[in-house]
């Protein structure tokens, strides 16, 4: 029996028992994510969110008709034809989320050969007081128009409009939330992971253990294994609720399992960095909370990153939870990717490597 | 050449002794410059004795013990514990020693049996859990969570945990602090039994009575140094040849008269008592009674005391042991 394995299993079992008998910890790691899934799943159980958009065609050319088909192909949008006055009146009454106006002259502008000095302007009315709706519609319109412009450049002006993939593509809310909440639960489990060790250091349990032949690597190993076991239980519960209550099935179970392990280990390692800089259990708890809230709200957990203000989006691109959530969404429900899966994995592995080195160097045993 | 090379060999002639240190030194980098926690400390602990390490907080007891246990490294000097170098062979050493820490908490949500079993899994060789449970009087609480134990039970459990690997050498850190007199006596019995089993015990304590009752030899430490080392009797009589004769202060006595009584070396006052230090107790008391009759003070309530470790300690460090 090597030095690492001696005591590993009994200590892990003891950790799990201690954990299960601590009702507070149990609530936060098991009940809390479950509440989140049920709550968010139920709140938005209307299935796919659609935006009703008024379509005002003042051009009446073939190009305008193609353009309309392009927009109609976006499943998020429900187009209603109207004249401009009626459309704006309906928007004021709350029946329309936005209005797109195609001014006269589109057909001629597009059929004229040679580059035009100024691009042809579509008019988009959105309601700034409905942020998420207006944000999404703006994104969609920008995406469709961008698609058209790409098609037009250097090519004959043929208006076959291709809607581009969008972050909000075709996911039911439950399908979006289940992987998100799983990612959030793994994050929470991880950032608070080393708090038992800080508490044990504070209460001199670590010192007592250091007077036994138990290896430090065994101590850390059993702590990490304990967290992984809890992560597995959490995953089964969250995925189970998603499947039973909201019909969210898992597309790639093996990939999801691997990502759960990678995500849990990465955030546990981040938790050890937190523990390296905290002297007491209380300060470690505070620090972990300070870390978890921006992660929770800036990583596309509750709403897609595309909905965030422009200036905040680079922050999301830096946060590890962005990539864990994205990777879990891709492999569980096949949602639109924020980044390719291998980038998600690389970013998480990078965070793991850096935080592992920091905590190995700075974690205080006494 | 190289005649004056510093010997890299840390071998010490243990000569059957369980612990030998020579010139042991440990320096911590403190805020106000280096702090010499242990300075040039040399001692020997014999097999199957109970050795007491006494001193106020910050005296260097804890650091010394941690070096001997292999959980802290010394900076210089030689040290041998059970024939091993704790700096180098700490894993081997930890298999053979038992450690009880007064301040260490236990896993609060494990039962007594579970906790003992976890500790047993750390060692190559261990005693049966049931034996430890019965020896330390924990049968009634063996399935109870450790956080629900009384102070005495917790202390017995922490000593039982130090015994799981059947150690030859046991370190006890203020094992009876916070216990009621009955619980303290029962733990003293256990410690005495360890010695009877041929084990060696090194203990720190704040209680002079405990050291006097249990320890074969004591070392008094302060500022990282050993001030006095020997049997309790030797340490006390090395410092105080006199006994003290005490009585409630009589206003009619004056100190000049008292100082002239036979064998009196010094007169002192403590609150409402007069203390005469004497090299001949009967002679002094005889004179004192005659003096009393003369001034009409009868039935003096006289008490004779031999000095204690506490007195030695006070004299050596200027501090009470509990400071």
XYZ file of C-alpha atoms in Angstrom:
689
model
C 0.000 0.000 0.000
C 1.550 3.296 -1.014
C 1.727 6.203 1.341
C -0.914 8.114 -0.606
C -3.593 5.425 -0.440
C -3.151 4.673 3.269
C -6.042 6.273 5.096
C -7.471 7.703 1.866
C -10.691 5.712 1.773
C -11.482 5.856 5.524
C -10.777 9.592 5.563
C -12.966 10.139 2.497
C -15.783 8.147 4.093
C -15.347 10.187 7.277
C -15.510 13.406 5.232
C -18.674 12.290 3.477
C -20.277 11.317 6.797
C -19.321 14.649 8.338
C -20.719 16.387 5.296
C -24.011 14.549 5.226
C -24.484 15.172 8.948
C -23.968 18.900 8.473
C -27.490 19.936 7.453
C -26.462 23.448 6.469
C -23.865 22.307 3.959
C -26.249 19.688 2.651
C -28.921 22.312 2.011
C -26.623 24.620 0.104
C -25.153 21.993 -2.155
C -28.176 19.811 -2.827
C -31.406 21.654 -2.083
C -30.326 25.050 -3.341
C -29.555 24.049 -6.953
C -32.703 21.919 -6.988
C -34.760 24.932 -5.926
C -33.097 26.958 -8.643
C -33.898 24.459 -11.373
C -37.505 24.073 -10.303
C -38.002 27.790 -9.789
C -36.464 28.983 -13.040
C -37.822 26.069 -15.007
C -41.354 26.843 -13.812
C -41.107 30.610 -14.142
C -40.182 30.365 -17.794
C -41.954 27.164 -18.683
C -43.636 28.893 -21.677
C -41.192 27.095 -23.914
C -39.423 29.077 -26.605
C -39.558 32.795 -26.139
C -40.777 34.516 -29.283
C -40.756 38.142 -30.155
C -43.576 39.551 -32.213
C -42.187 42.041 -34.698
C -44.120 44.322 -37.005
C -43.003 44.172 -40.663
C -43.583 47.326 -42.660
C -42.700 46.910 -46.325
C -42.718 50.270 -48.097
C -40.585 48.999 -50.982
C -42.689 46.079 -52.251
C -39.807 44.779 -54.397
C -38.649 41.197 -54.826
C -35.599 42.066 -52.707
C -37.844 43.178 -49.858
C -39.774 39.905 -50.050
C -36.542 37.891 -49.839
C -35.508 39.977 -46.916
C -38.787 39.195 -45.188
C -38.193 35.464 -45.744
C -34.770 35.844 -44.177
C -36.241 37.369 -41.052
C -39.160 34.931 -40.965
C -36.663 32.052 -40.916
C -35.419 33.196 -37.529
C -37.503 31.117 -35.169
C -37.288 33.717 -32.428
C -39.238 36.212 -34.512
C -42.919 36.195 -35.336
C -43.512 38.715 -38.165
C -46.774 40.655 -38.481
C -47.308 42.666 -41.661
C -48.754 46.123 -41.209
C -48.389 49.689 -42.365
C -46.123 51.909 -40.342
C -48.804 53.797 -38.407
C -50.681 50.658 -37.400
C -47.470 48.852 -36.494
C -46.230 51.637 -34.217
C -49.663 51.916 -32.614
C -49.666 48.173 -31.878
C -46.163 48.449 -30.452
C -47.358 51.203 -28.084
C -50.206 48.903 -27.017
C -47.682 46.180 -26.202
C -48.809 43.845 -28.967
C -45.509 44.122 -30.820
C -42.025 43.929 -29.318
C -40.393 45.767 -32.229
C -41.077 47.104 -35.694
C -38.874 46.754 -38.774
C -39.453 49.229 -41.580
C -38.134 48.609 -45.097
C -38.173 52.038 -46.745
C -38.903 52.381 -50.458
C -35.838 52.094 -52.672
C -34.321 48.862 -51.364
C -34.814 47.005 -54.607
C -33.212 49.724 -56.726
C -30.371 50.218 -54.303
C -29.449 46.545 -54.333
C -29.820 46.041 -58.090
C -27.589 48.982 -58.982
C -24.171 47.617 -59.848
C -21.034 49.018 -58.313
C -20.577 49.903 -54.697
C -22.967 52.415 -53.207
C -21.395 55.100 -51.089
C -23.832 54.764 -48.196
C -25.433 51.479 -47.103
C -29.166 51.177 -47.433
C -30.844 51.851 -44.064
C -33.457 49.574 -42.560
C -35.350 51.188 -39.688
C -35.754 49.240 -36.471
C -38.014 50.416 -33.652
C -37.334 48.792 -30.306
C -38.491 49.628 -26.810
C -35.602 50.513 -24.472
C -37.844 49.879 -21.487
C -38.022 46.182 -22.464
C -34.344 45.467 -22.314
C -34.182 41.799 -23.015
C -36.663 41.921 -25.889
C -35.076 44.945 -27.517
C -31.598 43.553 -27.006
C -32.464 40.264 -28.627
C -34.287 41.806 -31.567
C -31.394 44.182 -32.180
C -29.021 41.252 -32.130
C -31.168 39.254 -34.525
C -31.600 42.103 -36.980
C -27.899 42.924 -36.881
C -27.128 39.279 -37.484
C -29.490 38.949 -40.447
C -28.313 42.176 -42.036
C -24.723 41.142 -41.474
C -25.503 37.901 -43.244
C -26.961 39.754 -46.192
C -23.986 42.056 -46.486
C -21.617 39.111 -46.469
C -23.587 37.487 -49.226
C -23.558 40.678 -51.237
C -19.874 41.467 -51.077
C -18.181 40.681 -54.362
C -21.146 38.543 -55.446
C -24.038 39.353 -57.727
C -26.751 40.966 -55.613
C -28.836 37.888 -55.036
C -30.877 38.142 -51.837
C -30.864 34.696 -50.386
C -30.860 35.557 -46.759
C -29.232 33.179 -44.344
C -29.943 33.798 -40.664
C -26.821 33.314 -38.587
C -26.688 31.270 -35.437
C -27.406 33.265 -32.374
C -26.812 32.633 -28.674
C -30.585 32.544 -28.166
C -31.171 29.965 -30.853
C -34.155 27.834 -30.287
C -33.537 26.672 -26.696
C -36.411 26.284 -24.338
C -35.783 28.041 -21.066
C -35.518 24.807 -19.122
C -32.972 23.490 -21.592
C -30.961 26.639 -21.027
C -31.270 26.588 -17.255
C -30.579 22.940 -16.453
C -26.953 22.939 -17.684
C -26.523 26.455 -16.289
C -27.621 25.454 -12.818
C -25.463 22.353 -12.958
C -22.473 24.562 -13.806
C -23.400 26.961 -11.012
C -23.721 24.132 -8.494
C -20.290 22.777 -9.450
C -18.851 26.275 -9.109
C -20.332 26.724 -5.633
C -19.190 23.293 -4.546
C -15.692 24.156 -5.696
C -15.174 27.657 -4.344
C -16.312 26.516 -0.911
C -14.350 23.242 -1.170
C -11.331 24.152 0.897
C -13.280 25.712 3.746
C -13.295 22.448 5.721
C -9.496 22.482 5.512
C -9.338 26.103 6.678
C -11.659 25.244 9.554
C -9.521 22.223 10.383
C -6.418 24.358 10.284
C -8.039 26.919 12.580
C -9.215 24.240 15.006
C -5.758 22.631 14.958
C -7.103 19.409 13.467
C -4.531 19.729 10.662
C -1.802 20.043 13.245
C -3.083 16.949 15.023
C -3.171 15.055 11.727
C 0.362 16.202 10.924
C 1.505 14.289 14.008
C 0.311 11.061 12.356
C 1.950 9.325 9.372
C -0.934 10.539 7.167
C 0.497 12.206 4.034
C -0.671 15.718 3.166
C -1.378 14.557 -0.362
C -3.756 11.970 1.117
C -5.489 14.659 3.126
C -5.981 16.885 0.084
C -6.818 13.884 -2.097
C -9.582 12.749 0.215
C -10.976 16.274 0.360
C -11.056 16.449 -3.449
C -12.595 12.965 -3.751
C -15.266 13.959 -1.263
C -16.127 16.989 -3.379
C -16.205 14.882 -6.536
C -18.608 12.433 -4.937
C -20.895 15.294 -3.953
C -20.574 16.704 -7.484
C -21.726 13.387 -8.929
C -24.739 13.321 -6.620
C -25.581 16.924 -7.487
C -25.301 16.184 -11.194
C -27.611 13.192 -10.963
C -30.200 15.200 -9.026
C -30.126 18.242 -11.304
C -30.105 16.210 -14.523
C -32.822 13.953 -13.104
C -35.096 16.870 -12.270
C -34.407 18.401 -15.666
C -35.398 15.161 -17.383
C -38.469 14.376 -15.286
C -39.985 17.821 -14.847
C -38.866 19.620 -17.979
C -38.075 16.871 -20.460
C -34.468 17.955 -20.847
C -32.479 14.927 -21.929
C -28.703 14.630 -22.094
C -27.266 14.416 -25.607
C -23.718 13.257 -24.761
C -23.641 11.624 -21.312
C -19.941 10.691 -21.414
C -18.837 14.162 -22.426
C -21.059 15.646 -19.716
C -19.554 13.301 -17.110
C -16.045 14.278 -18.151
C -16.942 17.976 -18.048
C -18.509 17.602 -14.581
C -15.234 16.138 -13.306
C -13.113 18.765 -15.052
C -15.377 21.568 -13.845
C -15.512 20.299 -10.265
C -11.742 19.847 -10.065
C -11.118 23.284 -11.595
C -13.386 25.066 -9.138
C -12.067 23.018 -6.215
C -8.627 24.240 -7.218
C -9.966 27.817 -7.259
C -11.392 27.098 -3.802
C -7.914 26.132 -2.619
C -6.550 29.455 -3.851
C -9.249 31.187 -1.803
C -8.257 29.093 1.201
C -4.612 30.026 0.644
C -5.391 33.682 1.158
C -7.843 33.353 4.049
C -6.650 33.000 7.599
C -9.894 31.984 9.234
C -12.959 29.988 8.306
C -15.050 33.165 8.419
C -12.794 35.106 6.098
C -12.618 32.119 3.739
C -16.416 32.015 3.628
C -16.603 35.724 2.908
C -13.963 35.485 0.222
C -15.710 32.524 -1.416
C -18.989 34.457 -1.466
C -17.273 37.456 -2.994
C -15.915 35.188 -5.707
C -19.141 33.305 -6.376
C -21.495 36.241 -7.022
C -19.785 37.806 -10.032
C -19.248 34.305 -11.396
C -22.943 33.586 -10.979
C -24.187 36.757 -12.684
C -21.530 37.431 -15.315
C -21.062 33.964 -16.777
C -24.231 33.514 -18.777
C -25.869 31.390 -16.102
C -29.179 33.208 -15.832
C -29.247 34.798 -19.280
C -27.112 34.514 -22.401
C -23.949 36.587 -22.462
C -25.191 38.308 -25.651
C -27.822 40.001 -23.443
C -25.195 41.560 -21.223
C -24.111 45.166 -21.766
C -21.295 45.385 -24.301
C -18.734 46.637 -21.807
C -19.321 43.647 -19.495
C -18.977 40.994 -22.157
C -15.143 40.879 -22.057
C -15.437 40.073 -18.335
C -17.538 37.036 -19.168
C -14.938 35.963 -21.698
C -12.429 35.753 -18.850
C -14.497 33.833 -16.302
C -14.152 30.034 -16.068
C -17.842 29.521 -15.315
C -18.709 30.979 -18.741
C -16.869 28.088 -20.342
C -18.146 25.367 -18.039
C -21.745 26.528 -18.597
C -21.161 26.762 -22.335
C -19.561 23.325 -22.547
C -22.332 21.724 -20.482
C -25.029 23.384 -22.636
C -23.370 22.168 -25.812
C -23.034 18.591 -24.616
C -26.309 18.321 -22.705
C -28.816 20.142 -24.883
C -26.878 21.179 -27.978
C -27.437 24.886 -27.560
C -25.636 27.473 -29.613
C -21.978 27.653 -28.680
C -20.359 30.630 -27.012
C -17.021 29.101 -27.919
C -16.013 25.811 -29.576
C -16.005 22.921 -27.113
C -12.231 22.456 -27.248
C -11.763 26.125 -26.294
C -14.087 25.608 -23.306
C -12.002 22.625 -22.204
C -8.703 24.449 -22.760
C -9.801 27.505 -20.775
C -10.967 25.325 -17.875
C -7.732 23.312 -17.976
C -5.784 26.580 -17.977
C -7.618 27.826 -14.903
C -7.025 24.463 -13.245
C -3.284 24.506 -13.945
C -2.748 28.083 -12.761
C -4.845 27.816 -9.613
C -3.306 24.443 -8.754
C 0.182 25.946 -8.873
C -0.857 28.961 -6.810
C -2.514 26.889 -4.098
C 0.286 24.318 -4.005
C 2.704 27.185 -3.427
C 0.720 29.326 -0.999
C -1.595 27.068 0.976
C -0.658 27.386 4.657
C -0.760 24.253 6.750
C -0.225 25.927 10.105
C 42.901 18.679 6.027
C 39.326 19.671 6.793
C 39.782 18.993 10.448
C 37.316 21.592 11.560
C 34.466 20.557 9.303
C 31.070 20.765 10.944
C 29.972 17.191 11.620
C 27.078 16.357 9.320
C 26.472 13.261 11.373
C 23.665 14.061 13.785
C 24.025 10.747 15.548
C 23.704 10.977 19.278
C 24.600 8.350 21.779
C 21.112 7.751 23.072
C 22.433 5.373 25.725
C 19.003 3.834 26.177
C 17.315 7.195 26.494
C 14.150 7.824 24.521
C 14.808 11.485 23.774
C 18.178 13.197 23.553
C 18.734 16.767 22.456
C 21.934 18.771 22.411
C 22.046 22.484 21.696
C 18.641 22.390 20.041
C 17.754 25.804 18.548
C 14.761 27.100 16.609
C 14.463 30.678 15.391
C 11.275 32.176 13.946
C 11.287 35.289 11.818
C 8.994 37.546 13.822
C 7.816 41.086 13.129
C 10.268 42.549 15.610
C 13.243 40.574 14.295
C 14.150 36.947 14.863
C 12.482 35.226 17.776
C 14.539 32.515 19.429
C 11.757 30.129 20.380
C 14.148 27.408 21.497
C 17.726 28.213 22.381
C 20.535 25.779 22.989
C 18.286 23.260 24.653
C 19.783 20.021 25.897
C 17.864 17.336 27.719
C 17.425 13.616 28.034
C 14.234 11.694 28.687
C 14.688 8.190 30.053
C 12.669 5.175 29.051
C 9.416 4.613 30.986
C 9.504 7.875 32.857
C 6.977 10.680 32.975
C 8.758 13.852 32.045
C 7.126 17.235 32.669
C 7.840 20.337 30.617
C 6.759 23.407 32.574
C 6.778 27.038 31.659
C 4.570 30.028 30.981
C 2.946 30.532 27.590
C 5.554 31.520 25.037
C 8.332 29.779 26.951
C 9.095 27.510 23.993
C 7.472 24.332 25.308
C 5.190 23.892 22.326
C 7.962 24.464 19.781
C 10.232 22.046 21.616
C 7.550 19.372 21.683
C 6.705 19.946 17.996
C 10.350 19.422 17.045
C 10.433 16.184 19.043
C 7.199 15.051 17.353
C 8.611 15.718 13.881
C 6.002 18.317 12.945
C 8.407 21.244 13.172
C 12.053 21.300 12.131
C 14.892 22.548 14.297
C 17.428 25.008 12.897
C 20.496 23.655 14.637
C 21.590 21.284 17.344
C 21.176 17.559 17.593
C 18.025 15.660 18.349
C 17.233 11.981 18.569
C 13.824 10.528 19.393
C 13.489 6.746 19.683
C 16.847 6.599 17.922
C 15.466 8.510 14.915
C 16.126 12.017 13.643
C 12.714 13.733 13.683
C 13.865 16.240 11.038
C 14.641 13.455 8.609
C 12.695 10.346 9.594
C 9.484 11.999 10.727
C 7.174 9.531 8.971
C 8.899 6.574 10.609
C 8.875 8.367 13.941
C 5.174 9.219 13.726
C 4.363 5.514 13.466
C 5.807 5.040 16.948
C 4.708 8.103 18.904
C 1.338 9.269 20.189
C 0.358 12.919 20.335
C -2.435 14.613 22.216
C -3.046 18.303 21.589
C -5.074 20.193 24.140
C -6.299 22.765 21.640
C -7.035 20.399 18.763
C -10.714 19.942 18.009
C -12.065 16.583 16.889
C -14.186 15.925 13.836
C -17.459 17.122 15.403
C -19.821 15.080 13.234
C -18.141 11.696 13.647
C -18.928 9.230 16.403
C -16.293 8.141 18.893
C -15.873 4.772 17.169
C -15.711 6.319 13.703
C -13.057 8.807 14.766
C -10.882 6.154 16.404
C -11.230 3.964 13.301
C -10.176 6.811 10.997
C -7.078 7.463 13.090
C -6.269 3.747 13.161
C -6.297 3.698 9.352
C -3.340 6.115 9.311
C -0.996 3.615 10.983
C 0.619 0.351 9.948
C -0.029 -1.112 13.364
C -2.894 -0.214 15.673
C -4.740 -1.311 18.788
C -8.329 -2.647 18.540
C -10.944 0.097 18.803
C -12.877 -1.814 21.470
C -9.810 -1.979 23.697
C -9.251 1.762 23.473
C -12.943 2.444 24.084
C -12.941 0.400 27.269
C -9.545 1.583 28.557
C -10.593 5.199 28.260
C -14.084 4.710 29.659
C -15.966 5.663 26.504
C -18.336 2.676 26.201
C -21.433 4.683 26.994
C -20.669 7.275 24.356
C -19.097 5.161 21.664
C -21.890 5.771 19.151
C -22.347 9.415 20.166
C -21.034 12.278 18.060
C -17.820 13.745 19.419
C -19.373 17.222 19.568
C -21.788 15.929 22.205
C -19.088 14.668 24.601
C -18.413 16.264 27.980
C -15.077 17.957 28.600
C -13.708 14.951 30.447
C -14.881 12.484 27.806
C -13.406 14.620 25.056
C -10.082 14.774 26.849
C -10.078 10.990 27.373
C -10.905 10.509 23.695
C -8.052 12.755 22.657
C -5.676 10.681 24.786
C -7.203 7.481 23.362
C -6.528 8.839 19.850
C -2.898 9.348 20.859
C -2.812 5.661 21.800
C -4.283 4.099 18.633
C -0.880 3.050 17.289
C 0.255 1.525 20.594
C 3.054 4.116 20.871
C 6.273 3.747 22.864
C 6.394 7.491 23.496
C 3.389 9.709 24.197
C 3.226 13.493 24.190
C 0.452 14.957 26.309
C -0.347 18.653 26.001
C -1.975 19.941 29.192
C -4.120 16.819 29.361
C -6.255 17.893 32.306
C -6.846 21.563 31.552
C -10.453 22.485 32.195
C -11.348 19.221 33.931
C -13.053 18.902 37.296
C -10.963 17.321 40.078
C -12.558 13.905 39.676
C -12.008 13.748 35.925
C -8.470 14.984 36.475
C -7.697 12.203 38.948
C -9.082 9.533 36.641
C -6.890 10.797 33.804
C -3.878 10.829 36.139
C -4.528 7.158 36.789
C -4.492 6.492 33.051
C -1.200 8.361 32.624
C 0.352 6.460 35.520
C -0.832 3.237 33.859
C 0.957 4.201 30.634
C 4.182 4.418 32.578
C 3.484 1.054 34.229
C 3.083 -0.420 30.749
C 6.656 0.654 30.017
C 5.771 3.658 27.877
C 7.468 7.017 28.113
C 5.353 10.126 28.621
C 6.355 13.725 27.924
C 3.748 16.143 29.196
C 3.276 19.860 29.473
C 1.109 21.222 32.236
C 0.094 24.380 34.012
C -0.758 22.530 37.194
C 2.035 22.215 39.738
C 0.080 19.621 41.627
C -0.138 17.543 38.465
C 3.611 17.745 37.905
C 4.331 16.904 41.545
C 1.956 13.944 41.487
C 2.834 12.462 38.105
C 6.235 13.513 36.880
C 9.424 11.659 37.678
C 11.396 14.609 36.435
C 10.550 18.103 35.282
C 12.212 20.780 33.206
C 11.272 24.403 33.810
C 11.531 26.483 30.657
C 11.357 30.163 29.882
C 12.481 32.219 26.887
C 13.415 29.051 24.995
C 15.876 27.846 27.633
C 15.794 25.243 30.360
C 16.156 26.970 33.706
C 15.978 23.921 35.916
C 15.864 20.192 35.330
C 15.551 17.286 37.741
C 13.163 15.461 40.049
C 10.528 17.669 41.651
C 12.193 17.267 45.068
C 15.633 18.071 43.748
C 14.399 21.125 41.882
C 12.557 22.466 44.919
C 15.228 21.764 47.518
C 17.885 23.071 45.160
C 16.198 26.428 45.392
C 14.778 26.527 48.855
C 16.617 25.156 51.866
C 14.052 26.792 54.131
C 10.489 25.986 55.021
C 7.949 28.679 55.676
C 6.102 29.171 58.937
C 2.917 31.157 58.459
C 0.418 32.674 60.850
C -2.239 35.356 60.847
C -0.448 38.649 61.403
C -0.353 39.783 65.049
C -0.082 43.601 65.366
C 1.902 43.331 68.620
C 4.769 41.531 66.834
C 7.334 43.641 65.143
C 9.548 42.350 62.392
C 12.771 43.150 64.249
C 11.788 40.720 67.007
C 10.619 38.074 64.598
C 13.862 38.243 62.657
C 15.797 37.451 65.828
C 13.948 34.192 66.496
C 16.132 31.117 66.161
C 16.815 29.861 62.606
C 14.760 32.584 60.929
C 16.391 33.785 57.715
C 13.778 36.190 56.473
C 10.438 37.746 57.435
C 7.792 38.441 54.832
C 4.156 39.502 54.722
C 1.546 38.094 52.369
C -1.855 39.790 52.545
C -2.885 39.204 56.161
C -0.289 36.531 56.913
C 3.198 36.811 58.295
C 5.698 34.362 56.770
C 8.904 33.328 58.517
C 11.464 31.452 56.443
C 13.405 29.068 58.645
C 16.051 26.418 58.455
C 14.794 24.774 61.667
C 11.045 24.601 61.982
C 10.699 23.348 65.636
C 13.162 25.914 66.995
C 11.410 28.767 65.228
C 7.945 27.674 66.316
C 9.124 27.250 69.936
C 10.530 30.769 69.961
C 7.437 32.113 68.239
C 5.153 30.690 70.919
C 7.250 32.101 73.712
C 7.161 35.495 72.001
C 3.393 35.155 71.746
C 2.998 34.418 75.438
C 5.068 37.451 76.283
C 2.910 39.864 74.289
C -0.329 38.088 75.164
C -1.050 36.642 71.703
C -2.090 33.048 72.256
C -3.303 30.288 69.947
C -1.408 31.468 66.903
C -2.749 29.508 63.960
C 0.632 28.317 62.688
C 1.025 26.460 59.407
C 4.237 25.008 58.088
C 4.731 24.741 54.352
C 7.417 23.284 52.242
C 8.008 25.302 49.105
C 6.441 23.997 45.917
C 7.357 24.017 42.259
C 5.143 27.056 42.011
C 7.496 28.934 44.377
C 10.494 27.818 42.358
C 8.768 28.883 39.227
C 7.869 32.266 40.617
C 11.406 32.825 41.734
C 12.901 31.726 38.416
C 10.615 33.532 36.020
C 9.023 36.235 38.129
C 5.719 34.994 36.758
C 3.083 32.620 37.950
C 2.940 29.469 35.861
C -0.491 30.206 34.498
C 0.442 33.580 32.999
